[in-house]
JSON list of C-alpha atoms in Angstrom, two decimals:
[
{"chain": "T", "resi": 445, "resn": "MET", "atom": "CA", "xyz": [-36.53, -30.90, 37.46]},
{"chain": "T", "resi": 446, "resn": "ASN", "atom": "CA", "xyz": [-36.44, -33.46, 34.75]},
{"chain": "T", "resi": 447, "resn": "THR", "atom": "CA", "xyz": [-33.49, -35.83, 34.89]},
{"chain": "T", "resi": 448, "resn": "GLN", "atom": "CA", "xyz": [-31.15, -37.46, 32.41]},
{"chain": "T", "resi": 449, "resn": "PHE", "atom": "CA", "xyz": [-32.12, -40.88, 33.85]},
{"chain": "T", "resi": 450, "resn": "PRO", "atom": "CA", "xyz": [-35.39, -42.53, 32.73]},
{"chain": "T", "resi": 451, "resn": "ILE", "atom": "CA", "xyz": [-38.48, -43.42, 34.72]},
{"chain": "T", "resi": 452, "resn": "LEU", "atom": "CA", "xyz": [-39.32, -47.12, 34.76]},
{"chain": "T", "resi": 453, "resn": "VAL", "atom": "CA", "xyz": [-43.04, -47.92, 34.50]},
{"chain": "T", "resi": 454, "resn": "VAL", "atom": "CA", "xyz": [-43.88, -51.45, 35.70]},
{"chain": "T", "resi": 455, "resn": "GLU", "atom": "CA", "xyz": [-47.46, -52.40, 34.89]},
{"chain": "T", "resi": 456, "resn": "ASP", "atom": "CA", "xyz": [-48.93, -55.59, 33.42]},
{"chain": "T", "resi": 457, "resn": "GLU", "atom": "CA", "xyz": [-51.87, -53.73, 31.84]},
{"chain": "T", "resi": 458, "resn": "ALA", "atom": "CA", "xyz": [-50.35, -52.29, 28.67]},
{"chain": "T", "resi": 459, "resn": "GLU", "atom": "CA", "xyz": [-53.07, -49.68, 28.18]},
{"chain": "T", "resi": 460, "resn": "ILE", "atom": "CA", "xyz": [-52.49, -48.16, 31.62]},
{"chain": "T", "resi": 461, "resn": "ALA", "atom": "CA", "xyz": [-48.73, -48.20, 31.10]},
{"chain": "T", "resi": 462, "resn": "GLU", "atom": "CA", "xyz": [-49.06, -46.42, 27.74]},
{"chain": "T", "resi": 463, "resn": "ILE", "atom": "CA", "xyz": [-51.16, -43.65, 29.29]},
{"chain": "T", "resi": 464, "resn": "VAL", "atom": "CA", "xyz": [-48.73, -43.13, 32.17]},
{"chain": "T", "resi": 465, "resn": "GLN", "atom": "CA", "xyz": [-45.76, -43.07, 29.80]},
{"chain": "T", "resi": 466, "resn": "ALA", "atom": "CA", "xyz": [-47.48, -40.59, 27.48]},
{"chain": "T", "resi": 467, "resn": "TYR", "atom": "CA", "xyz": [-48.14, -38.15, 30.32]},
{"chain": "T", "resi": 468, "resn": "LEU", "atom": "CA", "xyz": [-44.60, -38.46, 31.65]},
{"chain": "T", "resi": 469, "resn": "GLN", "atom": "CA", "xyz": [-43.12, -37.96, 28.20]},
{"chain": "T", "resi": 470, "resn": "ARG", "atom": "CA", "xyz": [-45.32, -34.90, 27.74]},
{"chain": "T", "resi": 471, "resn": "ASP", "atom": "CA", "xyz": [-43.51, -33.45, 30.75]},
{"chain": "T", "resi": 472, "resn": "GLY", "atom": "CA", "xyz": [-40.11, -34.20, 29.20]},
{"chain": "T", "resi": 473, "resn": "PHE", "atom": "CA", "xyz": [-39.25, -37.46, 30.96]},
{"chain": "T", "resi": 474, "resn": "ASP", "atom": "CA", "xyz": [-37.72, -40.44, 29.20]},
{"chain": "T", "resi": 475, "resn": "THR", "atom": "CA", "xyz": [-39.44, -43.70, 30.12]},
{"chain": "T", "resi": 476, "resn": "LEU", "atom": "CA", "xyz": [-38.86, -47.45, 30.13]},
{"chain": "T", "resi": 477, "resn": "TYR", "atom": "CA", "xyz": [-41.54, -50.11, 30.32]},
{"chain": "T", "resi": 478, "resn": "ALA", "atom": "CA", "xyz": [-41.69, -53.53, 31.94]},
{"chain": "T", "resi": 479, "resn": "ALA", "atom": "CA", "xyz": [-44.78, -55.75, 31.94]},
{"chain": "T", "resi": 480, "resn": "ASN", "atom": "CA", "xyz": [-43.59, -57.95, 34.81]},
{"chain": "T", "resi": 481, "resn": "GLY", "atom": "CA", "xyz": [-41.33, -57.97, 37.84]},
{"chain": "T", "resi": 482, "resn": "VAL", "atom": "CA", "xyz": [-38.48, -59.98, 36.33]},
{"chain": "T", "resi": 483, "resn": "ASP", "atom": "CA", "xyz": [-38.10, -57.60, 33.39]},
{"chain": "T", "resi": 484, "resn": "ALA", "atom": "CA", "xyz": [-38.42, -54.65, 35.74]},
{"chain": "T", "resi": 485, "resn": "LEU", "atom": "CA", "xyz": [-35.45, -55.74, 37.85]},
{"chain": "T", "resi": 486, "resn": "GLU", "atom": "CA", "xyz": [-33.38, -56.41, 34.75]},
{"chain": "T", "resi": 487, "resn": "LEU", "atom": "CA", "xyz": [-34.11, -52.93, 33.35]},
{"chain": "T", "resi": 488, "resn": "HIS", "atom": "CA", "xyz": [-33.41, -51.37, 36.74]},
{"chain": "T", "resi": 489, "resn": "ALA", "atom": "CA", "xyz": [-29.99, -53.00, 36.88]},
{"chain": "T", "resi": 490, "resn": "ARG", "atom": "CA", "xyz": [-29.18, -52.00, 33.32]},
{"chain": "T", "resi": 491, "resn": "HIS", "atom": "CA", "xyz": [-30.47, -48.41, 33.18]},
{"chain": "T", "resi": 492, "resn": "ALA", "atom": "CA", "xyz": [-30.48, -47.12, 36.81]},
{"chain": "T", "resi": 493, "resn": "PRO", "atom": "CA", "xyz": [-33.80, -45.24, 36.50]},
{"chain": "T", "resi": 494, "resn": "CYS", "atom": "CA", "xyz": [-34.37, -42.14, 38.61]},
{"chain": "T", "resi": 495, "resn": "LEU", "atom": "CA", "xyz": [-37.77, -43.47, 39.75]},
{"chain": "T", "resi": 496, "resn": "VAL", "atom": "CA", "xyz": [-39.87, -46.63, 39.44]},
{"chain": "T", "resi": 497, "resn": "ILE", "atom": "CA", "xyz": [-43.65, -46.50, 39.06]},
{"chain": "T", "resi": 498, "resn": "LEU", "atom": "CA", "xyz": [-44.66, -49.95, 40.25]},
{"chain": "T", "resi": 499, "resn": "ASP", "atom": "CA", "xyz": [-47.97, -51.80, 40.10]},
{"chain": "T", "resi": 500, "resn": "ILE", "atom": "CA", "xyz": [-48.69, -54.10, 43.05]},
{"chain": "T", "resi": 501, "resn": "ARG", "atom": "CA", "xyz": [-50.95, -56.71, 41.46]},
{"chain": "T", "resi": 502, "resn": "MET", "atom": "CA", "xyz": [-48.92, -58.49, 38.79]},
{"chain": "T", "resi": 503, "resn": "PRO", "atom": "CA", "xyz": [-48.74, -62.19, 37.92]},
{"chain": "T", "resi": 504, "resn": "GLY", "atom": "CA", "xyz": [-45.60, -64.04, 38.88]},
{"chain": "T", "resi": 505, "resn": "MET", "atom": "CA", "xyz": [-43.35, -61.65, 40.79]},
{"chain": "T", "resi": 506, "resn": "ASN", "atom": "CA", "xyz": [-45.69, -59.08, 42.32]},
{"chain": "T", "resi": 507, "resn": "GLY", "atom": "CA", "xyz": [-45.00, -55.48, 43.27]},
{"chain": "T", "resi": 508, "resn": "TRP", "atom": "CA", "xyz": [-44.17, -56.29, 46.88]},
{"chain": "T", "resi": 509, "resn": "GLN", "atom": "CA", "xyz": [-41.40, -58.66, 45.80]},
{"chain": "T", "resi": 510, "resn": "VAL", "atom": "CA", "xyz": [-40.01, -56.16, 43.29]},
{"chain": "T", "resi": 511, "resn": "LEU", "atom": "CA", "xyz": [-40.08, -53.37, 45.89]},
{"chain": "T", "resi": 512, "resn": "SER", "atom": "CA", "xyz": [-38.26, -55.54, 48.43]},
{"chain": "T", "resi": 513, "resn": "GLU", "atom": "CA", "xyz": [-35.53, -56.31, 45.89]},
{"chain": "T", "resi": 514, "resn": "LEU", "atom": "CA", "xyz": [-35.21, -52.65, 44.91]},
{"chain": "T", "resi": 515, "resn": "ARG", "atom": "CA", "xyz": [-34.76, -51.72, 48.56]},
{"chain": "T", "resi": 516, "resn": "ARG", "atom": "CA", "xyz": [-32.12, -54.42, 48.92]},
{"chain": "T", "resi": 517, "resn": "ARG", "atom": "CA", "xyz": [-30.26, -52.86, 45.99]},
{"chain": "T", "resi": 518, "resn": "GLY", "atom": "CA", "xyz": [-30.50, -49.24, 47.08]},
{"chain": "T", "resi": 519, "resn": "ASN", "atom": "CA", "xyz": [-32.72, -46.18, 47.40]},
{"chain": "T", "resi": 520, "resn": "THR", "atom": "CA", "xyz": [-34.30, -45.70, 43.98]},
{"chain": "T", "resi": 521, "resn": "PRO", "atom": "CA", "xyz": [-37.54, -43.78, 44.62]},
{"chain": "T", "resi": 522, "resn": "VAL", "atom": "CA", "xyz": [-40.68, -45.88, 44.08]},
{"chain": "T", "resi": 523, "resn": "LEU", "atom": "CA", "xyz": [-44.27, -44.78, 43.44]},
{"chain": "T", "resi": 524, "resn": "MET", "atom": "CA", "xyz": [-46.70, -47.67, 43.96]},
{"chain": "T", "resi": 525, "resn": "LEU", "atom": "CA", "xyz": [-49.92, -48.18, 42.00]},
{"chain": "T", "resi": 526, "resn": "THR", "atom": "CA", "xyz": [-52.60, -49.98, 44.00]},
{"chain": "T", "resi": 527, "resn": "ALA", "atom": "CA", "xyz": [-56.13, -51.02, 43.09]},
{"chain": "T", "resi": 528, "resn": "SER", "atom": "CA", "xyz": [-57.17, -51.00, 46.75]},
{"chain": "T", "resi": 529, "resn": "ASP", "atom": "CA", "xyz": [-58.26, -47.89, 48.61]},
{"chain": "T", "resi": 530, "resn": "GLY", "atom": "CA", "xyz": [-57.98, -49.67, 51.94]},
{"chain": "T", "resi": 531, "resn": "ASP", "atom": "CA", "xyz": [-55.22, -49.04, 54.44]},
{"chain": "T", "resi": 532, "resn": "THR", "atom": "CA", "xyz": [-53.56, -52.45, 54.09]},
{"chain": "T", "resi": 533, "resn": "ASP", "atom": "CA", "xyz": [-51.81, -51.86, 50.76]},
{"chain": "T", "resi": 534, "resn": "LYS", "atom": "CA", "xyz": [-50.96, -48.26, 51.62]},
{"chain": "T", "resi": 535, "resn": "LEU", "atom": "CA", "xyz": [-49.34, -49.14, 54.93]},
{"chain": "T", "resi": 536, "resn": "ALA", "atom": "CA", "xyz": [-47.54, -52.14, 53.46]},
{"chain": "T", "resi": 537, "resn": "ALA", "atom": "CA", "xyz": [-46.15, -50.02, 50.63]},
{"chain": "T", "resi": 538, "resn": "LEU", "atom": "CA", "xyz": [-44.79, -47.40, 53.00]},
{"chain": "T", "resi": 539, "resn": "ARG", "atom": "CA", "xyz": [-43.51, -50.02, 55.47]},
{"chain": "T", "resi": 540, "resn": "ILE", "atom": "CA", "xyz": [-41.53, -51.87, 52.80]},
{"chain": "T", "resi": 541, "resn": "GLY", "atom": "CA", "xyz": [-40.05, -48.64, 51.52]},
{"chain": "T", "resi": 542, "resn": "ALA", "atom": "CA", "xyz": [-42.24, -47.03, 48.86]},
{"chain": "T", "resi": 543, "resn": "ASP", "atom": "CA", "xyz": [-42.01, -43.24, 48.65]},
{"chain": "T", "resi": 544, "resn": "ASP", "atom": "CA", "xyz": [-45.66, -42.71, 47.73]},
{"chain": "T", "resi": 545, "resn": "TYR", "atom": "CA", "xyz": [-48.69, -44.48, 46.26]},
{"chain": "T", "resi": 546, "resn": "VAL", "atom": "CA", "xyz": [-51.59, -43.75, 43.88]},
{"chain": "T", "resi": 547, "resn": "ILE", "atom": "CA", "xyz": [-54.92, -45.56, 43.95]},
{"chain": "T", "resi": 548, "resn": "LYS", "atom": "CA", "xyz": [-56.47, -46.92, 40.74]},
{"chain": "T", "resi": 549, "resn": "PRO", "atom": "CA", "xyz": [-58.34, -45.63, 38.85]},
{"chain": "T", "resi": 550, "resn": "PHE", "atom": "CA", "xyz": [-56.18, -42.51, 38.89]},
{"chain": "T", "resi": 551, "resn": "ASN", "atom": "CA", "xyz": [-55.81, -39.25, 37.03]},
{"chain": "T", "resi": 552, "resn": "PRO", "atom": "CA", "xyz": [-52.54, -39.48, 35.03]},
{"chain": "T", "resi": 553, "resn": "ASP", "atom": "CA", "xyz": [-51.81, -35.85, 35.93]},
{"chain": "T", "resi": 554, "resn": "GLU", "atom": "CA", "xyz": [-51.74, -36.92, 39.58]},
{"chain": "T", "resi": 555, "resn": "VAL", "atom": "CA", "xyz": [-49.09, -39.53, 38.78]},
{"chain": "T", "resi": 556, "resn": "VAL", "atom": "CA", "xyz": [-46.99, -36.86, 37.07]},
{"chain": "T", "resi": 557, "resn": "ALA", "atom": "CA", "xyz": [-47.44, -34.44, 39.97]},
{"chain": "T", "resi": 558, "resn": "ARG", "atom": "CA", "xyz": [-46.44, -37.08, 42.53]},
{"chain": "T", "resi": 559, "resn": "THR", "atom": "CA", "xyz": [-43.45, -37.99, 40.34]},
{"chain": "T", "resi": 560, "resn": "HIS", "atom": "CA", "xyz": [-42.22, -34.40, 40.43]},
{"chain": "T", "resi": 561, "resn": "ALA", "atom": "CA", "xyz": [-42.75, -34.23, 44.20]},
{"chain": "T", "resi": 562, "resn": "ILE", "atom": "CA", "xyz": [-40.82, -37.46, 44.84]},
{"chain": "T", "resi": 563, "resn": "LEU", "atom": "CA", "xyz": [-37.92, -36.37, 42.63]},
{"chain": "T", "resi": 564, "resn": "ARG", "atom": "CA", "xyz": [-37.78, -32.96, 44.32]},
{"chain": "T", "resi": 565, "resn": "ARG", "atom": "CA", "xyz": [-37.57, -34.62, 47.74]},
{"chain": "T", "resi": 566, "resn": "ALA", "atom": "CA", "xyz": [-34.92, -37.05, 46.52]},
{"chain": "T", "resi": 567, "resn": "ALA", "atom": "CA", "xyz": [-32.80, -34.25, 45.06]},
{"chain": "T", "resi": 568, "resn": "TYR", "atom": "CA", "xyz": [-33.05, -32.22, 48.27]},
{"chain": "T", "resi": 569, "resn": "GLN", "atom": "CA", "xyz": [-32.11, -35.16, 50.46]},
{"chain": "T", "resi": 570, "resn": "GLN", "atom": "CA", "xyz": [-29.13, -36.07, 48.29]},
{"chain": "T", "resi": 571, "resn": "ARG", "atom": "CA", "xyz": [-27.73, -32.55, 48.05]},
{"chain": "T", "resi": 572, "resn": "PRO", "atom": "CA", "xyz": [-24.72, -32.24, 50.38]},
{"chain": "T", "resi": 573, "resn": "ALA", "atom": "CA", "xyz": [-24.65, -29.37, 52.82]},
{"chain": "T", "resi": 574, "resn": "SER", "atom": "CA", "xyz": [-21.49, -28.03, 51.17]},
{"chain": "T", "resi": 575, "resn": "ALA", "atom": "CA", "xyz": [-23.01, -28.05, 47.67]},
{"chain": "T", "resi": 576, "resn": "GLY", "atom": "CA", "xyz": [-22.62, -24.91, 45.62]},
{"chain": "T", "resi": 577, "resn": "PRO", "atom": "CA", "xyz": [-25.47, -22.68, 44.53]},
{"chain": "T", "resi": 578, "resn": "GLN", "atom": "CA", "xyz": [-28.41, -24.25, 42.74]},
{"chain": "T", "resi": 579, "resn": "VAL", "atom": "CA", "xyz": [-28.29, -23.86, 38.97]},
{"chain": "T", "resi": 580, "resn": "LEU", "atom": "CA", "xyz": [-30.81, -24.52, 36.20]},
{"chain": "T", "resi": 581, "resn": "LYS", "atom": "CA", "xyz": [-29.20, -25.27, 32.84]},
{"chain": "T", "resi": 582, "resn": "THR", "atom": "CA", "xyz": [-30.29, -25.60, 29.24]},
{"chain": "T", "resi": 583, "resn": "PRO", "atom": "CA", "xyz": [-28.02, -25.66, 26.17]},
{"chain": "T", "resi": 584, "resn": "ARG", "atom": "CA", "xyz": [-28.16, -21.86, 25.92]},
{"chain": "T", "resi": 585, "resn": "LEU", "atom": "CA", "xyz": [-28.95, -20.58, 29.40]},
{"chain": "T", "resi": 586, "resn": "ALA", "atom": "CA", "xyz": [-27.78, -21.04, 33.00]},
{"chain": "T", "resi": 587, "resn": "LEU", "atom": "CA", "xyz": [-29.86, -19.56, 35.78]},
{"chain": "T", "resi": 588, "resn": "TYR", "atom": "CA", "xyz": [-28.98, -19.26, 39.47]},
{"chain": "T", "resi": 589, "resn": "PRO", "atom": "CA", "xyz": [-32.28, -18.87, 41.37]},
{"chain": "T", "resi": 590, "resn": "GLU", "atom": "CA", "xyz": [-30.70, -18.03, 44.70]},
{"chain": "T", "resi": 591, "resn": "GLU", "atom": "CA", "xyz": [-28.42, -15.38, 43.20]},
{"chain": "T", "resi": 592, "resn": "PHE", "atom": "CA", "xyz": [-30.83, -13.84, 40.69]},
{"chain": "T", "resi": 593, "resn": "ARG", "atom": "CA", "xyz": [-28.32, -14.36, 37.87]},
{"chain": "T", "resi": 594, "resn": "VAL", "atom": "CA", "xyz": [-28.73, -15.45, 34.24]},
{"chain": "T", "resi": 595, "resn": "LEU", "atom": "CA", "xyz": [-25.73, -16.55, 32.16]},
{"chain": "T", "resi": 596, "resn": "ASN", "atom": "CA", "xyz": [-25.01, -17.60, 28.61]},
{"chain": "T", "resi": 597, "resn": "ALA", "atom": "CA", "xyz": [-24.43, -21.35, 29.08]},
{"chain": "T", "resi": 598, "resn": "LEU", "atom": "CA", "xyz": [-22.03, -21.50, 26.13]},
{"chain": "T", "resi": 599, "resn": "THR", "atom": "CA", "xyz": [-19.73, -18.67, 27.21]},
{"chain": "T", "resi": 600, "resn": "GLY", "atom": "CA", "xyz": [-20.35, -18.60, 30.96]},
{"chain": "T", "resi": 601, "resn": "GLU", "atom": "CA", "xyz": [-20.85, -14.82, 30.77]},
{"chain": "T", "resi": 602, "resn": "GLU", "atom": "CA", "xyz": [-23.62, -12.90, 32.49]},
{"chain": "T", "resi": 603, "resn": "LEU", "atom": "CA", "xyz": [-26.33, -11.80, 30.09]},
{"chain": "T", "resi": 604, "resn": "GLY", "atom": "CA", "xyz": [-26.35, -8.36, 31.60]},
{"chain": "T", "resi": 605, "resn": "ILE", "atom": "CA", "xyz": [-30.12, -7.91, 31.46]},
{"chain": "T", "resi": 606, "resn": "ALA", "atom": "CA", "xyz": [-32.30, -6.40, 34.17]},
{"chain": "T", "resi": 607, "resn": "LEU", "atom": "CA", "xyz": [-35.15, -8.81, 34.74]},
{"chain": "T", "resi": 608, "resn": "THR", "atom": "CA", "xyz": [-38.06, -7.99, 36.98]},
{"chain": "T", "resi": 609, "resn": "THR", "atom": "CA", "xyz": [-38.91, -10.44, 39.75]},
{"chain": "T", "resi": 610, "resn": "THR", "atom": "CA", "xyz": [-41.85, -11.76, 37.72]},
{"chain": "T", "resi": 611, "resn": "GLU", "atom": "CA", "xyz": [-39.74, -12.18, 34.56]},
{"chain": "T", "resi": 612, "resn": "PHE", "atom": "CA", "xyz": [-37.09, -14.05, 36.55]},
{"chain": "T", "resi": 613, "resn": "ARG", "atom": "CA", "xyz": [-39.71, -16.34, 38.09]},
{"chain": "T", "resi": 614, "resn": "LEU", "atom": "CA", "xyz": [-41.21, -17.07, 34.67]},
{"chain": "T", "resi": 615, "resn": "LEU", "atom": "CA", "xyz": [-37.81, -17.88, 33.18]},
{"chain": "T", "resi": 616, "resn": "ALA", "atom": "CA", "xyz": [-36.86, -20.11, 36.12]},
{"chain": "T", "resi": 617, "resn": "HIS", "atom": "CA", "xyz": [-40.18, -21.98, 35.99]},
{"chain": "T", "resi": 618, "resn": "LEU", "atom": "CA", "xyz": [-39.88, -22.60, 32.25]},
{"chain": "T", "resi": 619, "resn": "MET", "atom": "CA", "xyz": [-36.27, -23.74, 32.63]},
{"chain": "T", "resi": 620, "resn": "ARG", "atom": "CA", "xyz": [-37.19, -26.34, 35.24]},
{"chain": "T", "resi": 621, "resn": "TYR", "atom": "CA", "xyz": [-39.34, -28.10, 32.64]},
{"chain": "T", "resi": 622, "resn": "PRO", "atom": "CA", "xyz": [-37.97, -26.87, 29.29]},
{"chain": "T", "resi": 623, "resn": "LYS", "atom": "CA", "xyz": [-40.02, -29.20, 27.09]},
{"chain": "T", "resi": 624, "resn": "LYS", "atom": "CA", "xyz": [-43.33, -28.72, 28.86]},
{"chain": "T", "resi": 625, "resn": "VAL", "atom": "CA", "xyz": [-46.00, -26.39, 27.48]},
{"chain": "T", "resi": 626, "resn": "PHE", "atom": "CA", "xyz": [-47.48, -24.29, 30.30]},
{"chain": "T", "resi": 627, "resn": "SER", "atom": "CA", "xyz": [-50.91, -22.70, 30.05]},
{"chain": "T", "resi": 628, "resn": "ARG", "atom": "CA", "xyz": [-51.27, -19.03, 30.93]},
{"chain": "T", "resi": 629, "resn": "LEU", "atom": "CA", "xyz": [-53.20, -20.04, 34.03]},
{"chain": "T", "resi": 630, "resn": "GLU", "atom": "CA", "xyz": [-50.37, -22.30, 35.25]},
{"chain": "T", "resi": 631, "resn": "LEU", "atom": "CA", "xyz": [-47.83, -19.52, 34.80]},
{"chain": "T", "resi": 632, "resn": "LEU", "atom": "CA", "xyz": [-50.15, -17.01, 36.44]},
{"chain": "T", "resi": 633, "resn": "GLU", "atom": "CA", "xyz": [-50.61, -19.20, 39.50]},
{"chain": "T", "resi": 634, "resn": "ASN", "atom": "CA", "xyz": [-46.94, -20.15, 39.86]},
{"chain": "T", "resi": 635, "resn": "CYS", "atom": "CA", "xyz": [-45.02, -17.05, 38.87]},
{"chain": "T", "resi": 636, "resn": "LEU", "atom": "CA", "xyz": [-47.05, -13.86, 39.11]},
{"chain": "T", "resi": 637, "resn": "ALA", "atom": "CA", "xyz": [-47.81, -11.71, 42.13]},
{"chain": "T", "resi": 638, "resn": "GLU", "atom": "CA", "xyz": [-51.14, -12.18, 43.90]},
{"chain": "T", "resi": 639, "resn": "GLY", "atom": "CA", "xyz": [-52.53, -8.90, 42.59]},
{"chain": "T", "resi": 640, "resn": "GLU", "atom": "CA", "xyz": [-52.17, -10.00, 38.97]},
{"chain": "T", "resi": 641, "resn": "THR", "atom": "CA", "xyz": [-55.20, -12.13, 38.22]},
{"chain": "T", "resi": 642, "resn": "LEU", "atom": "CA", "xyz": [-55.72, -11.77, 34.46]},
{"chain": "T", "resi": 643, "resn": "GLU", "atom": "CA", "xyz": [-54.24, -14.44, 32.22]},
{"chain": "T", "resi": 644, "resn": "ARG", "atom": "CA", "xyz": [-53.45, -11.87, 29.52]},
{"chain": "T", "resi": 645, "resn": "THR", "atom": "CA", "xyz": [-50.94, -10.21, 31.85]},
{"chain": "T", "resi": 646, "resn": "VAL", "atom": "CA", "xyz": [-48.81, -13.33, 31.35]},
{"chain": "T", "resi": 647, "resn": "ASP", "atom": "CA", "xyz": [-48.52, -12.44, 27.65]},
{"chain": "T", "resi": 648, "resn": "SER", "atom": "CA", "xyz": [-47.16, -9.02, 28.55]},
{"chain": "T", "resi": 649, "resn": "HIS", "atom": "CA", "xyz": [-44.54, -10.38, 30.93]},
{"chain": "T", "resi": 650, "resn": "ILE", "atom": "CA", "xyz": [-43.48, -13.10, 28.48]},
{"chain": "T", "resi": 651, "resn": "SER", "atom": "CA", "xyz": [-43.18, -10.54, 25.67]},
{"chain": "T", "resi": 652, "resn": "LYS", "atom": "CA", "xyz": [-40.92, -8.32, 27.76]},
{"chain": "T", "resi": 653, "resn": "LEU", "atom": "CA", "xyz": [-38.83, -11.30, 28.87]},
{"chain": "T", "resi": 654, "resn": "ARG", "atom": "CA", "xyz": [-38.41, -12.48, 25.27]},
{"chain": "T", "resi": 655, "resn": "LYS", "atom": "CA", "xyz": [-37.35, -9.00, 24.15]},
{"chain": "T", "resi": 656, "resn": "LYS", "atom": "CA", "xyz": [-34.72, -8.74, 26.89]},
{"chain": "T", "resi": 657, "resn": "LEU", "atom": "CA", "xyz": [-33.31, -12.18, 26.02]},
{"chain": "T", "resi": 658, "resn": "GLU", "atom": "CA", "xyz": [-33.18, -11.23, 22.32]},
{"chain": "T", "resi": 659, "resn": "GLU", "atom": "CA", "xyz": [-31.25, -8.08, 23.19]},
{"chain": "T", "resi": 660, "resn": "ALA", "atom": "CA", "xyz": [-28.75, -10.30, 25.00]},
{"chain": "T", "resi": 661, "resn": "GLY", "atom": "CA", "xyz": [-28.36, -12.56, 21.95]},
{"chain": "T", "resi": 662, "resn": "ILE", "atom": "CA", "xyz": [-30.76, -15.35, 23.04]},
{"chain": "T", "resi": 663, "resn": "SER", "atom": "CA", "xyz": [-33.50, -15.43, 20.44]},
{"chain": "T", "resi": 664, "resn": "GLY", "atom": "CA", "xyz": [-36.72, -17.43, 20.25]},
{"chain": "T", "resi": 665, "resn": "MET", "atom": "CA", "xyz": [-37.22, -17.88, 23.98]},
{"chain": "T", "resi": 666, "resn": "PRO", "atom": "CA", "xyz": [-39.78, -18.42, 25.41]},
{"chain": "T", "resi": 667, "resn": "GLU", "atom": "CA", "xyz": [-41.74, -20.04, 22.58]},
{"chain": "T", "resi": 668, "resn": "SER", "atom": "CA", "xyz": [-45.44, -19.39, 22.02]},
{"chain": "T", "resi": 669, "resn": "VAL", "atom": "CA", "xyz": [-47.49, -22.53, 21.39]},
{"chain": "T", "resi": 670, "resn": "ARG", "atom": "CA", "xyz": [-50.65, -21.51, 19.58]},
{"chain": "T", "resi": 671, "resn": "GLY", "atom": "CA", "xyz": [-53.80, -22.20, 21.54]},
{"chain": "T", "resi": 672, "resn": "LEU", "atom": "CA", "xyz": [-51.93, -23.72, 24.49]},
{"chain": "T", "resi": 673, "resn": "GLY", "atom": "CA", "xyz": [-49.47, -21.34, 26.12]},
{"chain": "T", "resi": 674, "resn": "TYR", "atom": "CA", "xyz": [-45.70, -21.16, 26.39]},
{"chain": "T", "resi": 675, "resn": "ARG", "atom": "CA", "xyz": [-42.61, -23.33, 26.73]},
{"chain": "T", "resi": 676, "resn": "LEU", "atom": "CA", "xyz": [-38.96, -22.44, 27.02]},
{"chain": "T", "resi": 677, "resn": "GLY", "atom": "CA", "xyz": [-37.84, -23.86, 23.67]},
{"chain": "T", "resi": 678, "resn": "ASP", "atom": "CA", "xyz": [-34.41, -25.04, 22.56]}
]
């Protein structure tokens, strides 16, 4: 569920910020960077980021002050970075209005995973009860997970292909993060039935899915990435 709005990384240690941005960009997110609280608030006002990753310990305006101002402005989700594993910072972050926190030193993959979780919660909470069916869209495809339908995004017409449940799950998972390269193990764990435990079975399902999409006029999807796995492609 990558968004058209960027993620704002606020961290006075440039090396840490670069690592976090690189991992987020690998997952298809656009990012902005601020080295201090003043610049962070200016970028927030100008670009309306979908999420702010905010360090607590910064010179000048610290993370607590930035978080308080962000909460005064609205409900932009905030993931706090804290160097303390004690309860004080954690409780303060949640009390002031942070959505989650990560303790330094951290695994960048954990930051990305928590980012996805926060954005999923935010999207669910903001979706009105009367909203129409969920849809995943790319330039060429539109997929309705709740209705088990796949359309040509350009024409709005059904593709008219009979996908198995596994093929549909694979396509939906790849469409949620169209720029991300998924390993066979990731796809196996997220999309295949419990009885299928061999990574090579992913290749078979992907091959069949690709063939069905080609027959419907959608070629080159999903893409194989040599030595890594698969991504949706353009």
